[in-house]
Amino acid sequence: MNSENISICEKIVSPSYVRQGSQARRSHEQLIRMLLEQGKCPEEGWSESTIELFLNELAVMDSNNFLGNCGVGEREGRVASSLVARRHYRLIHGIGRSGDIAAIQPKAAGSSLLNKLTNSVVLDVLKLSGVRSVASCFVVPMATGMSLTLCFLTLRLKRPKASYIIWPRIDQKSCFKAMITAGFEPVVVENVLEGDELRTDLEAVERKVEELGSENILCVHSTTSCFAPRVPDRLEELAIMCAKYDIPHVVNNAYGVQSSKCMHLIQQGARVGRIDAFVQSLDKNFMVPVGGAIIAGFNESFIQEISRMYPGRASASPSLDVLITLLTLGASGYKKLLAERKEMYTYLAQELNRLAEAHGEKLLHTPHNPISLAMSLDGLQAQCDKAVTQLGSMLFTRQVSGARVVALGNEQIVSGHTFSGFMSHSESYPCPYLNAASAVGITRDDVTLCIKRLDKCLKSLRKESSARSSSPLPLTGQGENEDHFGE
């Protein structure tokens, strides 16, 4: 309410009560004013009533919510379902214009403000997460793979002769397909085994650069967050190499925002060498629905070029989701989640190590991976070849999601390229293993229940294997290919 309406209210209800209510409203408005002035994530989280007041204020600034608006165009923010309208807080116009995802929409001042503020708040969160010198970023309504493709397509304009992307191997399909979709040929560089860890083969990368010629290489496509026993790429060394040969460097930081180590690697790589852009997922780092990513970098003009490469307008849903989430958490709330994730990583490592020892396995030593852990399955495979893959199906049936069981010898063709030892990031990793990750939002109960169910599965498989080896005939009710999922 404005001051005139407040004055009228004082004639209807006791002025002292109205003033009290007006002061309460001003406390909400003060928070909104600070957000508009500073463009930073508030230190303390907002209440839902403040967030809803703010979103409603933005919505009434869009033309589809004007009283008496007369729309005669093909895109007027019309929505048939009131449920859909409420789901989007009546912010229907999306973000950007046909030529630029960051452009202001004349019909939608509120949605344009939402877009600008979200990008500003997310930039602030990237800085407090460890990449202090990041210059610019924007939220794009595509997941990580397609966002990487957008980066590669932008680089094509700068390097029209280039046809190769150098890619230290990581067995994840979307980042590989991102290069294929952009029209480039991935040059896969196998990792080297150091202890239990799979690490970047810097010498092999440099040999490929010299063999292909720097002018024919679009970029080096490196990775931070990944499944153990692979660990984040040697970003500093790769960044120095990219600066030396004048080759762009794009980093797949899919779920690395939650890890101070991954963010430190990006910060250091940009300090000592060259990193042109780094891409991260919204859902994995901020616990929002799938469908958005953040493209960020250290040169504001290049990040703007990437945003202009996006064709057409875009959905505002990912921007709206992450803004609501960050306003709810506040900077202190998000930092608390990151600290809790670190604690759970230590707890998960301790519990996996204890379980591994109890079953004659070992927790693989992967100190350079700050999120994912791996436990060997050598003993299980020695008892029965099929037991390793059977363990994966047993865990899934017992509602243990996210655990990955990696058997030896898998071969997979992805977009015409054959990967030997697929899922293990290596052609010949020495043992099968099981992955588990401590990602943001994980709880102690998640870890405890996972370990309990994993323990039961391993005991069940060993018991079944022993029974089979001691009997020349199949046991009653146990066909050769049957799984047994009873607790």
mmCIF file of N, CA and C in Angstrom, residues 252-379:
data_model
loop_
_atom_site.group_PDB
_atom_site.id
_atom_site.type_symbol
_atom_site.label_atom_id
_atom_site.label_comp_id
_atom_site.label_asym_id
_atom_site.label_seq_id
_atom_site.Cartn_x
_atom_site.Cartn_y
_atom_site.Cartn_z
ATOM 1 N N ASN A 252 33.746 -28.190 -17.345
ATOM 2 C CA ASN A 252 32.489 -28.809 -16.919
ATOM 3 C C ASN A 252 32.532 -28.940 -15.399
ATOM 4 N N ASN A 253 31.849 -28.016 -14.728
ATOM 5 C CA ASN A 253 31.835 -27.968 -13.257
ATOM 6 C C ASN A 253 30.464 -28.401 -12.741
ATOM 7 N N ALA A 254 29.927 -29.476 -13.314
ATOM 8 C CA ALA A 254 28.515 -29.861 -13.164
ATOM 9 C C ALA A 254 27.984 -29.733 -11.743
ATOM 10 N N TYR A 255 28.599 -30.430 -10.792
ATOM 11 C CA TYR A 255 28.150 -30.298 -9.399
ATOM 12 C C TYR A 255 29.298 -29.841 -8.495
ATOM 13 N N GLY A 256 30.142 -28.971 -9.064
ATOM 14 C CA GLY A 256 31.320 -28.516 -8.341
ATOM 15 C C GLY A 256 31.128 -27.306 -7.457
ATOM 16 N N VAL A 257 30.003 -26.574 -7.604
ATOM 17 C CA VAL A 257 29.793 -25.375 -6.782
ATOM 18 C C VAL A 257 29.754 -25.744 -5.309
ATOM 19 N N GLN A 258 29.248 -26.928 -4.998
ATOM 20 C CA GLN A 258 29.124 -27.360 -3.602
ATOM 21 C C GLN A 258 30.456 -27.769 -2.984
ATOM 22 N N SER A 259 31.501 -27.831 -3.785
ATOM 23 C CA SER A 259 32.817 -28.259 -3.303
ATOM 24 C C SER A 259 33.807 -27.098 -3.323
ATOM 25 N N SER A 260 34.325 -26.731 -2.175
ATOM 26 C CA SER A 260 35.312 -25.645 -2.115
ATOM 27 C C SER A 260 36.577 -26.017 -2.888
ATOM 28 N N LYS A 261 36.896 -27.315 -2.943
ATOM 29 C CA LYS A 261 38.092 -27.746 -3.671
ATOM 30 C C LYS A 261 37.915 -27.534 -5.177
ATOM 31 N N CYS A 262 36.744 -27.907 -5.717
ATOM 32 C CA CYS A 262 36.498 -27.703 -7.148
ATOM 33 C C CYS A 262 36.503 -26.224 -7.499
ATOM 34 N N MET A 263 35.882 -25.411 -6.655
ATOM 35 C CA MET A 263 35.832 -23.972 -6.918
ATOM 36 C C MET A 263 37.221 -23.345 -6.798
ATOM 37 N N HIS A 264 38.024 -23.850 -5.882
ATOM 38 C CA HIS A 264 39.399 -23.352 -5.741
ATOM 39 C C HIS A 264 40.220 -23.680 -6.984
ATOM 40 N N LEU A 265 40.018 -24.872 -7.534
ATOM 41 C CA LEU A 265 40.738 -25.245 -8.753
ATOM 42 C C LEU A 265 40.416 -24.280 -9.898
ATOM 43 N N ILE A 266 39.145 -23.902 -10.019
ATOM 44 C CA ILE A 266 38.745 -22.968 -11.076
ATOM 45 C C ILE A 266 39.349 -21.595 -10.828
ATOM 46 N N GLN A 267 39.300 -21.135 -9.592
ATOM 47 C CA GLN A 267 39.873 -19.835 -9.253
ATOM 48 C C GLN A 267 41.371 -19.802 -9.554
ATOM 49 N N GLN A 268 42.072 -20.851 -9.154
ATOM 50 C CA GLN A 268 43.515 -20.901 -9.383
ATOM 51 C C GLN A 268 43.852 -21.042 -10.858
ATOM 52 N N GLY A 269 43.059 -21.844 -11.565
ATOM 53 C CA GLY A 269 43.300 -21.994 -12.997
ATOM 54 C C GLY A 269 43.178 -20.672 -13.734
ATOM 55 N N ALA A 270 42.158 -19.873 -13.359
ATOM 56 C CA ALA A 270 41.990 -18.561 -13.991
ATOM 57 C C ALA A 270 43.102 -17.593 -13.585
ATOM 58 N N ARG A 271 43.630 -17.774 -12.394
ATOM 59 C CA ARG A 271 44.687 -16.866 -11.911
ATOM 60 C C ARG A 271 46.007 -17.108 -12.625
ATOM 61 N N VAL A 272 46.350 -18.394 -12.831
ATOM 62 C CA VAL A 272 47.669 -18.707 -13.383
ATOM 63 C C VAL A 272 47.663 -18.941 -14.885
ATOM 64 N N GLY A 273 46.468 -19.160 -15.456
ATOM 65 C CA GLY A 273 46.411 -19.482 -16.884
ATOM 66 C C GLY A 273 45.129 -18.989 -17.518
ATOM 67 N N ARG A 274 44.451 -19.889 -18.243
ATOM 68 C CA ARG A 274 43.288 -19.481 -19.020
ATOM 69 C C ARG A 274 42.096 -20.414 -18.778
ATOM 70 N N ILE A 275 40.993 -19.826 -18.357
ATOM 71 C CA ILE A 275 39.702 -20.498 -18.319
ATOM 72 C C ILE A 275 38.689 -19.523 -18.903
ATOM 73 N N ASP A 276 38.050 -19.912 -19.997
ATOM 74 C CA ASP A 276 37.127 -19.010 -20.691
ATOM 75 C C ASP A 276 35.711 -19.077 -20.125
ATOM 76 N N ALA A 277 35.276 -20.278 -19.759
ATOM 77 C CA ALA A 277 33.923 -20.434 -19.217
ATOM 78 C C ALA A 277 33.886 -21.683 -18.356
ATOM 79 N N PHE A 278 33.039 -21.658 -17.344
ATOM 80 C CA PHE A 278 32.785 -22.868 -16.562
ATOM 81 C C PHE A 278 31.282 -22.987 -16.347
ATOM 82 N N VAL A 279 30.793 -24.225 -16.469
ATOM 83 C CA VAL A 279 29.358 -24.490 -16.513
ATOM 84 C C VAL A 279 28.982 -25.398 -15.346
ATOM 85 N N GLN A 280 27.882 -25.045 -14.645
ATOM 86 C CA GLN A 280 27.428 -25.837 -13.518
ATOM 87 C C GLN A 280 25.914 -26.009 -13.516
ATOM 88 N N SER A 281 25.477 -27.123 -12.979
ATOM 89 C CA SER A 281 24.059 -27.468 -12.934
ATOM 90 C C SER A 281 23.357 -26.750 -11.790
ATOM 91 N N LEU A 282 22.104 -26.370 -12.010
ATOM 92 C CA LEU A 282 21.310 -25.782 -10.924
ATOM 93 C C LEU A 282 20.800 -26.855 -9.973
ATOM 94 N N ASP A 283 20.267 -27.947 -10.516
ATOM 95 C CA ASP A 283 19.638 -28.928 -9.626
ATOM 96 C C ASP A 283 20.643 -29.609 -8.716
ATOM 97 N N LYS A 284 21.839 -29.915 -9.216
ATOM 98 C CA LYS A 284 22.822 -30.636 -8.405
ATOM 99 C C LYS A 284 23.426 -29.757 -7.303
ATOM 100 N N ASN A 285 23.511 -28.460 -7.546
ATOM 101 C CA ASN A 285 24.167 -27.574 -6.583
ATOM 102 C C ASN A 285 23.210 -26.805 -5.687
ATOM 103 N N PHE A 286 21.962 -26.600 -6.146
ATOM 104 C CA PHE A 286 21.048 -25.740 -5.391
ATOM 105 C C PHE A 286 19.722 -26.411 -5.041
ATOM 106 N N MET A 287 19.607 -27.706 -5.313
ATOM 107 C CA MET A 287 18.417 -28.463 -4.940
ATOM 108 C C MET A 287 17.133 -27.843 -5.482
ATOM 109 N N VAL A 288 17.111 -27.654 -6.791
ATOM 110 C CA VAL A 288 15.929 -27.183 -7.518
ATOM 111 C C VAL A 288 15.613 -28.213 -8.604
ATOM 112 N N PRO A 289 14.441 -28.137 -9.248
ATOM 113 C CA PRO A 289 14.143 -29.105 -10.312
ATOM 114 C C PRO A 289 15.149 -29.044 -11.464
ATOM 115 N N VAL A 290 15.297 -30.174 -12.140
ATOM 116 C CA VAL A 290 16.201 -30.275 -13.287
ATOM 117 C C VAL A 290 15.748 -29.332 -14.401
ATOM 118 N N GLY A 291 16.716 -28.758 -15.111
ATOM 119 C CA GLY A 291 16.361 -27.962 -16.284
ATOM 120 C C GLY A 291 17.118 -26.664 -16.435
ATOM 121 N N GLY A 292 18.066 -26.391 -15.546
ATOM 122 C CA GLY A 292 18.802 -25.136 -15.652
ATOM 123 C C GLY A 292 20.280 -25.310 -15.365
ATOM 124 N N ALA A 293 21.070 -24.347 -15.822
ATOM 125 C CA ALA A 293 22.510 -24.342 -15.563
ATOM 126 C C ALA A 293 22.987 -22.906 -15.471
ATOM 127 N N ILE A 294 24.201 -22.748 -14.967
ATOM 128 C CA ILE A 294 24.848 -21.438 -14.882
ATOM 129 C C ILE A 294 26.081 -21.469 -15.770
ATOM 130 N N ILE A 295 26.162 -20.531 -16.693
ATOM 131 C CA ILE A 295 27.368 -20.359 -17.500
ATOM 132 C C ILE A 295 28.088 -19.131 -16.956
ATOM 133 N N ALA A 296 29.322 -19.313 -16.560
ATOM 134 C CA ALA A 296 30.077 -18.230 -15.905
ATOM 135 C C ALA A 296 31.465 -18.131 -16.484
ATOM 136 N N GLY A 297 32.111 -16.983 -16.269
ATOM 137 C CA GLY A 297 33.460 -16.797 -16.775
ATOM 138 C C GLY A 297 34.120 -15.553 -16.221
ATOM 139 N N PHE A 298 35.318 -15.303 -16.693
ATOM 140 C CA PHE A 298 36.151 -14.228 -16.159
ATOM 141 C C PHE A 298 36.263 -13.045 -17.106
ATOM 142 N N ASN A 299 35.621 -13.152 -18.270
ATOM 143 C CA ASN A 299 35.580 -12.061 -19.239
ATOM 144 C C ASN A 299 34.116 -11.760 -19.534
ATOM 145 N N GLU A 300 33.633 -10.625 -19.059
ATOM 146 C CA GLU A 300 32.207 -10.320 -19.163
ATOM 147 C C GLU A 300 31.729 -10.283 -20.605
ATOM 148 N N SER A 301 32.546 -9.754 -21.511
ATOM 149 C CA SER A 301 32.104 -9.641 -22.903
ATOM 150 C C SER A 301 31.930 -11.020 -23.540
ATOM 151 N N PHE A 302 32.787 -11.986 -23.188
ATOM 152 C CA PHE A 302 32.645 -13.334 -23.752
ATOM 153 C C PHE A 302 31.388 -14.019 -23.224
ATOM 154 N N ILE A 303 31.092 -13.854 -21.948
ATOM 155 C CA ILE A 303 29.875 -14.442 -21.388
ATOM 156 C C ILE A 303 28.642 -13.826 -22.040
ATOM 157 N N GLN A 304 28.692 -12.544 -22.338
ATOM 158 C CA GLN A 304 27.582 -11.897 -23.044
ATOM 159 C C GLN A 304 27.435 -12.457 -24.460
ATOM 160 N N GLU A 305 28.569 -12.772 -25.106
ATOM 161 C CA GLU A 305 28.503 -13.395 -26.431
ATOM 162 C C GLU A 305 27.790 -14.744 -26.374
ATOM 163 N N ILE A 306 28.072 -15.508 -25.320
ATOM 164 C CA ILE A 306 27.403 -16.809 -25.178
ATOM 165 C C ILE A 306 25.902 -16.609 -25.002
ATOM 166 N N SER A 307 25.500 -15.635 -24.183
ATOM 167 C CA SER A 307 24.070 -15.400 -23.956
ATOM 168 C C SER A 307 23.366 -14.963 -25.243
ATOM 169 N N ARG A 308 24.074 -14.201 -26.086
ATOM 170 C CA ARG A 308 23.481 -13.767 -27.355
ATOM 171 C C ARG A 308 23.392 -14.906 -28.366
ATOM 172 N N MET A 309 24.157 -15.970 -28.152
ATOM 173 C CA MET A 309 24.101 -17.126 -29.043
ATOM 174 C C MET A 309 22.825 -17.929 -28.840
ATOM 175 N N TYR A 310 22.202 -17.811 -27.673
ATOM 176 C CA TYR A 310 20.969 -18.559 -27.394
ATOM 177 C C TYR A 310 19.864 -18.056 -28.315
ATOM 178 N N PRO A 311 19.227 -18.937 -29.081
ATOM 179 C CA PRO A 311 18.205 -18.484 -30.030
ATOM 180 C C PRO A 311 16.828 -18.359 -29.380
ATOM 181 N N GLY A 312 16.268 -17.173 -29.422
ATOM 182 C CA GLY A 312 14.899 -16.987 -28.953
ATOM 183 C C GLY A 312 14.790 -16.647 -27.482
ATOM 184 N N ARG A 313 13.538 -16.464 -27.050
ATOM 185 C CA ARG A 313 13.268 -16.274 -25.633
ATOM 186 C C ARG A 313 13.508 -17.581 -24.895
ATOM 187 N N ALA A 314 13.345 -17.521 -23.569
ATOM 188 C CA ALA A 314 13.615 -18.721 -22.783
ATOM 189 C C ALA A 314 12.669 -18.797 -21.592
ATOM 190 N N SER A 315 12.516 -19.995 -21.054
ATOM 191 C CA SER A 315 11.701 -20.197 -19.864
ATOM 192 C C SER A 315 12.339 -19.501 -18.662
ATOM 193 N N ALA A 316 11.490 -18.885 -17.851
ATOM 194 C CA ALA A 316 11.974 -18.235 -16.622
ATOM 195 C C ALA A 316 11.956 -19.190 -15.437
ATOM 196 N N SER A 317 11.448 -20.405 -15.618
ATOM 197 C CA SER A 317 11.281 -21.325 -14.482
ATOM 198 C C SER A 317 12.581 -21.616 -13.736
ATOM 199 N N PRO A 318 13.689 -21.962 -14.424
ATOM 200 C CA PRO A 318 14.922 -22.209 -13.678
ATOM 201 C C PRO A 318 15.401 -20.975 -12.906
ATOM 202 N N SER A 319 15.279 -19.793 -13.507
ATOM 203 C CA SER A 319 15.679 -18.561 -12.819
ATOM 204 C C SER A 319 14.809 -18.319 -11.599
ATOM 205 N N LEU A 320 13.517 -18.516 -11.751
ATOM 206 C CA LEU A 320 12.581 -18.321 -10.646
ATOM 207 C C LEU A 320 12.869 -19.313 -9.514
ATOM 208 N N ASP A 321 13.110 -20.575 -9.879
ATOM 209 C CA ASP A 321 13.363 -21.605 -8.864
ATOM 210 C C ASP A 321 14.610 -21.306 -8.049
ATOM 211 N N VAL A 322 15.694 -20.953 -8.725
ATOM 212 C CA VAL A 322 16.945 -20.744 -7.988
ATOM 213 C C VAL A 322 16.904 -19.444 -7.190
ATOM 214 N N LEU A 323 16.207 -18.427 -7.689
ATOM 215 C CA LEU A 323 16.092 -17.183 -6.923
ATOM 216 C C LEU A 323 15.284 -17.422 -5.647
ATOM 217 N N ILE A 324 14.148 -18.103 -5.762
ATOM 218 C CA ILE A 324 13.347 -18.417 -4.573
ATOM 219 C C ILE A 324 14.178 -19.207 -3.564
ATOM 220 N N THR A 325 14.930 -20.187 -4.059
ATOM 221 C CA THR A 325 15.742 -21.038 -3.180
ATOM 222 C C THR A 325 16.807 -20.243 -2.449
ATOM 223 N N LEU A 326 17.530 -19.390 -3.170
ATOM 224 C CA LEU A 326 18.609 -18.623 -2.543
ATOM 225 C C LEU A 326 18.067 -17.553 -1.593
ATOM 226 N N LEU A 327 16.907 -16.973 -1.930
ATOM 227 C CA LEU A 327 16.302 -16.014 -0.999
ATOM 228 C C LEU A 327 15.802 -16.733 0.253
ATOM 229 N N THR A 328 15.345 -17.966 0.109
ATOM 230 C CA THR A 328 14.891 -18.748 1.264
ATOM 231 C C THR A 328 16.060 -19.119 2.170
ATOM 232 N N LEU A 329 17.163 -19.571 1.568
ATOM 233 C CA LEU A 329 18.324 -20.009 2.344
ATOM 234 C C LEU A 329 19.129 -18.837 2.891
ATOM 235 N N GLY A 330 19.299 -17.810 2.062
ATOM 236 C CA GLY A 330 20.244 -16.761 2.399
ATOM 237 C C GLY A 330 21.663 -17.290 2.265
ATOM 238 N N ALA A 331 22.630 -16.379 2.258
ATOM 239 C CA ALA A 331 24.025 -16.806 2.124
ATOM 240 C C ALA A 331 24.437 -17.706 3.282
ATOM 241 N N SER A 332 23.993 -17.371 4.491
ATOM 242 C CA SER A 332 24.374 -18.177 5.664
ATOM 243 C C SER A 332 23.774 -19.578 5.577
ATOM 244 N N GLY A 333 22.541 -19.677 5.089
ATOM 245 C CA GLY A 333 21.913 -20.988 4.962
ATOM 246 C C GLY A 333 22.596 -21.861 3.928
ATOM 247 N N TYR A 334 23.017 -21.242 2.799
ATOM 248 C CA TYR A 334 23.687 -22.029 1.775
ATOM 249 C C TYR A 334 25.066 -22.475 2.260
ATOM 250 N N LYS A 335 25.781 -21.588 2.940
ATOM 251 C CA LYS A 335 27.093 -21.958 3.474
ATOM 252 C C LYS A 335 26.967 -23.061 4.527
ATOM 253 N N LYS A 336 25.878 -23.044 5.278
ATOM 254 C CA LYS A 336 25.639 -24.112 6.256
ATOM 255 C C LYS A 336 25.445 -25.447 5.556
ATOM 256 N N LEU A 337 24.692 -25.453 4.445
ATOM 257 C CA LEU A 337 24.505 -26.682 3.675
ATOM 258 C C LEU A 337 25.839 -27.217 3.154
ATOM 259 N N LEU A 338 26.704 -26.319 2.688
ATOM 260 C CA LEU A 338 28.008 -26.744 2.166
ATOM 261 C C LEU A 338 28.866 -27.342 3.284
ATOM 262 N N ALA A 339 28.804 -26.741 4.473
ATOM 263 C CA ALA A 339 29.574 -27.265 5.609
ATOM 264 C C ALA A 339 29.048 -28.640 6.024
ATOM 265 N N GLU A 340 27.738 -28.798 6.033
ATOM 266 C CA GLU A 340 27.145 -30.093 6.383
ATOM 267 C C GLU A 340 27.512 -31.160 5.363
ATOM 268 N N ARG A 341 27.587 -30.783 4.086
ATOM 269 C CA ARG A 341 27.979 -31.742 3.060
ATOM 270 C C ARG A 341 29.392 -32.263 3.305
ATOM 271 N N LYS A 342 30.289 -31.353 3.683
ATOM 272 C CA LYS A 342 31.668 -31.762 3.981
ATOM 273 C C LYS A 342 31.711 -32.737 5.151
ATOM 274 N N GLU A 343 30.932 -32.456 6.176
ATOM 275 C CA GLU A 343 30.885 -33.347 7.335
ATOM 276 C C GLU A 343 30.369 -34.728 6.935
ATOM 277 N N MET A 344 29.349 -34.748 6.086
ATOM 278 C CA MET A 344 28.781 -36.018 5.656
ATOM 279 C C MET A 344 29.749 -36.796 4.762
ATOM 280 N N TYR A 345 30.598 -36.082 4.027
ATOM 281 C CA TYR A 345 31.623 -36.760 3.217
ATOM 282 C C TYR A 345 32.554 -37.560 4.129
ATOM 283 N N THR A 346 32.979 -36.935 5.219
ATOM 284 C CA THR A 346 33.856 -37.623 6.172
ATOM 285 C C THR A 346 33.155 -38.821 6.797
ATOM 286 N N TYR A 347 31.894 -38.628 7.167
ATOM 287 C CA TYR A 347 31.122 -39.714 7.783
ATOM 288 C C TYR A 347 30.907 -40.859 6.792
ATOM 289 N N LEU A 348 30.564 -40.519 5.550
ATOM 290 C CA LEU A 348 30.365 -41.540 4.522
ATOM 291 C C LEU A 348 31.653 -42.324 4.284
ATOM 292 N N ALA A 349 32.786 -41.623 4.242
ATOM 293 C CA ALA A 349 34.074 -42.297 4.036
ATOM 294 C C ALA A 349 34.372 -43.258 5.184
ATOM 295 N N GLN A 350 34.112 -42.822 6.411
ATOM 296 C CA GLN A 350 34.358 -43.687 7.573
ATOM 297 C C GLN A 350 33.483 -44.938 7.528
ATOM 298 N N GLU A 351 32.200 -44.751 7.221
ATOM 299 C CA GLU A 351 31.274 -45.878 7.216
ATOM 300 C C GLU A 351 31.553 -46.838 6.057
ATOM 301 N N LEU A 352 31.890 -46.295 4.886
ATOM 302 C CA LEU A 352 32.234 -47.163 3.753
ATOM 303 C C LEU A 352 33.510 -47.945 4.034
ATOM 304 N N ASN A 353 34.472 -47.294 4.665
ATOM 305 C CA ASN A 353 35.731 -47.951 4.995
ATOM 306 C C ASN A 353 35.496 -49.096 5.989
ATOM 307 N N ARG A 354 34.659 -48.835 7.005
ATOM 308 C CA ARG A 354 34.335 -49.862 7.990
ATOM 309 C C ARG A 354 33.641 -51.047 7.321
ATOM 310 N N LEU A 355 32.687 -50.758 6.442
ATOM 311 C CA LEU A 355 31.960 -51.815 5.748
ATOM 312 C C LEU A 355 32.884 -52.604 4.822
ATOM 313 N N ALA A 356 33.749 -51.888 4.125
ATOM 314 C CA ALA A 356 34.685 -52.552 3.205
ATOM 315 C C ALA A 356 35.577 -53.540 3.949
ATOM 316 N N GLU A 357 36.102 -53.127 5.079
ATOM 317 C CA GLU A 357 36.973 -54.012 5.862
ATOM 318 C C GLU A 357 36.212 -55.238 6.351
ATOM 319 N N ALA A 358 34.944 -55.054 6.724
ATOM 320 C CA ALA A 358 34.137 -56.172 7.220
ATOM 321 C C ALA A 358 33.886 -57.207 6.137
ATOM 322 N N HIS A 359 33.929 -56.789 4.872
ATOM 323 C CA HIS A 359 33.645 -57.707 3.758
ATOM 324 C C HIS A 359 34.886 -58.024 2.924
ATOM 325 N N GLY A 360 36.055 -57.729 3.448
ATOM 326 C CA GLY A 360 37.281 -58.059 2.740
ATOM 327 C C GLY A 360 37.550 -57.193 1.527
ATOM 328 N N GLU A 361 36.948 -56.004 1.487
ATOM 329 C CA GLU A 361 37.180 -55.057 0.395
ATOM 330 C C GLU A 361 37.972 -53.870 0.929
ATOM 331 N N LYS A 362 38.141 -52.847 0.113
ATOM 332 C CA LYS A 362 38.828 -51.649 0.599
ATOM 333 C C LYS A 362 38.185 -50.395 0.021
ATOM 334 N N LEU A 363 38.251 -49.315 0.789
ATOM 335 C CA LEU A 363 37.843 -48.007 0.294
ATOM 336 C C LEU A 363 38.985 -47.473 -0.553
ATOM 337 N N LEU A 364 38.743 -47.231 -1.832
ATOM 338 C CA LEU A 364 39.805 -46.765 -2.719
ATOM 339 C C LEU A 364 40.306 -45.399 -2.242
ATOM 340 N N HIS A 365 41.617 -45.212 -2.329
ATOM 341 C CA HIS A 365 42.245 -43.980 -1.835
ATOM 342 C C HIS A 365 42.193 -42.913 -2.927
ATOM 343 N N THR A 366 41.222 -42.014 -2.804
ATOM 344 C CA THR A 366 41.016 -40.971 -3.829
ATOM 345 C C THR A 366 40.915 -39.601 -3.148
ATOM 346 N N PRO A 367 41.982 -39.120 -2.518
ATOM 347 C CA PRO A 367 41.916 -37.879 -1.737
ATOM 348 C C PRO A 367 41.654 -36.630 -2.568
ATOM 349 N N HIS A 368 41.886 -36.691 -3.889
ATOM 350 C CA HIS A 368 41.659 -35.508 -4.724
ATOM 351 C C HIS A 368 40.216 -35.382 -5.196
ATOM 352 N N ASN A 369 39.367 -36.359 -4.859
ATOM 353 C CA ASN A 369 37.951 -36.242 -5.206
ATOM 354 C C ASN A 369 37.180 -35.834 -3.950
ATOM 355 N N PRO A 370 36.625 -34.615 -3.905
ATOM 356 C CA PRO A 370 36.017 -34.113 -2.674
ATOM 357 C C PRO A 370 34.545 -34.476 -2.491
ATOM 358 N N ILE A 371 33.948 -35.187 -3.448
ATOM 359 C CA ILE A 371 32.511 -35.467 -3.382
ATOM 360 C C ILE A 371 32.216 -36.962 -3.439
ATOM 361 N N SER A 372 32.871 -37.676 -4.359
ATOM 362 C CA SER A 372 32.555 -39.078 -4.624
ATOM 363 C C SER A 372 33.583 -40.016 -3.991
ATOM 364 N N LEU A 373 33.098 -41.189 -3.571
ATOM 365 C CA LEU A 373 33.949 -42.223 -2.990
ATOM 366 C C LEU A 373 33.729 -43.531 -3.744
ATOM 367 N N ALA A 374 34.676 -44.457 -3.629
ATOM 368 C CA ALA A 374 34.560 -45.746 -4.301
ATOM 369 C C ALA A 374 35.080 -46.856 -3.398
ATOM 370 N N MET A 375 34.349 -47.966 -3.371
ATOM 371 C CA MET A 375 34.735 -49.148 -2.601
ATOM 372 C C MET A 375 34.956 -50.303 -3.562
ATOM 373 N N SER A 376 36.081 -51.000 -3.419
ATOM 374 C CA SER A 376 36.387 -52.118 -4.317
ATOM 375 C C SER A 376 35.368 -53.242 -4.141
ATOM 376 N N LEU A 377 35.213 -54.037 -5.204
ATOM 377 C CA LEU A 377 34.352 -55.226 -5.161
ATOM 378 C C LEU A 377 35.121 -56.448 -5.664
ATOM 379 N N ASP A 378 36.420 -56.475 -5.399
ATOM 380 C CA ASP A 378 37.265 -57.596 -5.841
ATOM 381 C C ASP A 378 36.794 -58.922 -5.275
ATOM 382 N N GLY A 379 36.583 -58.938 -3.960
ATOM 383 C CA GLY A 379 36.193 -60.180 -3.301
ATOM 384 C C GLY A 379 34.862 -60.697 -3.793
#
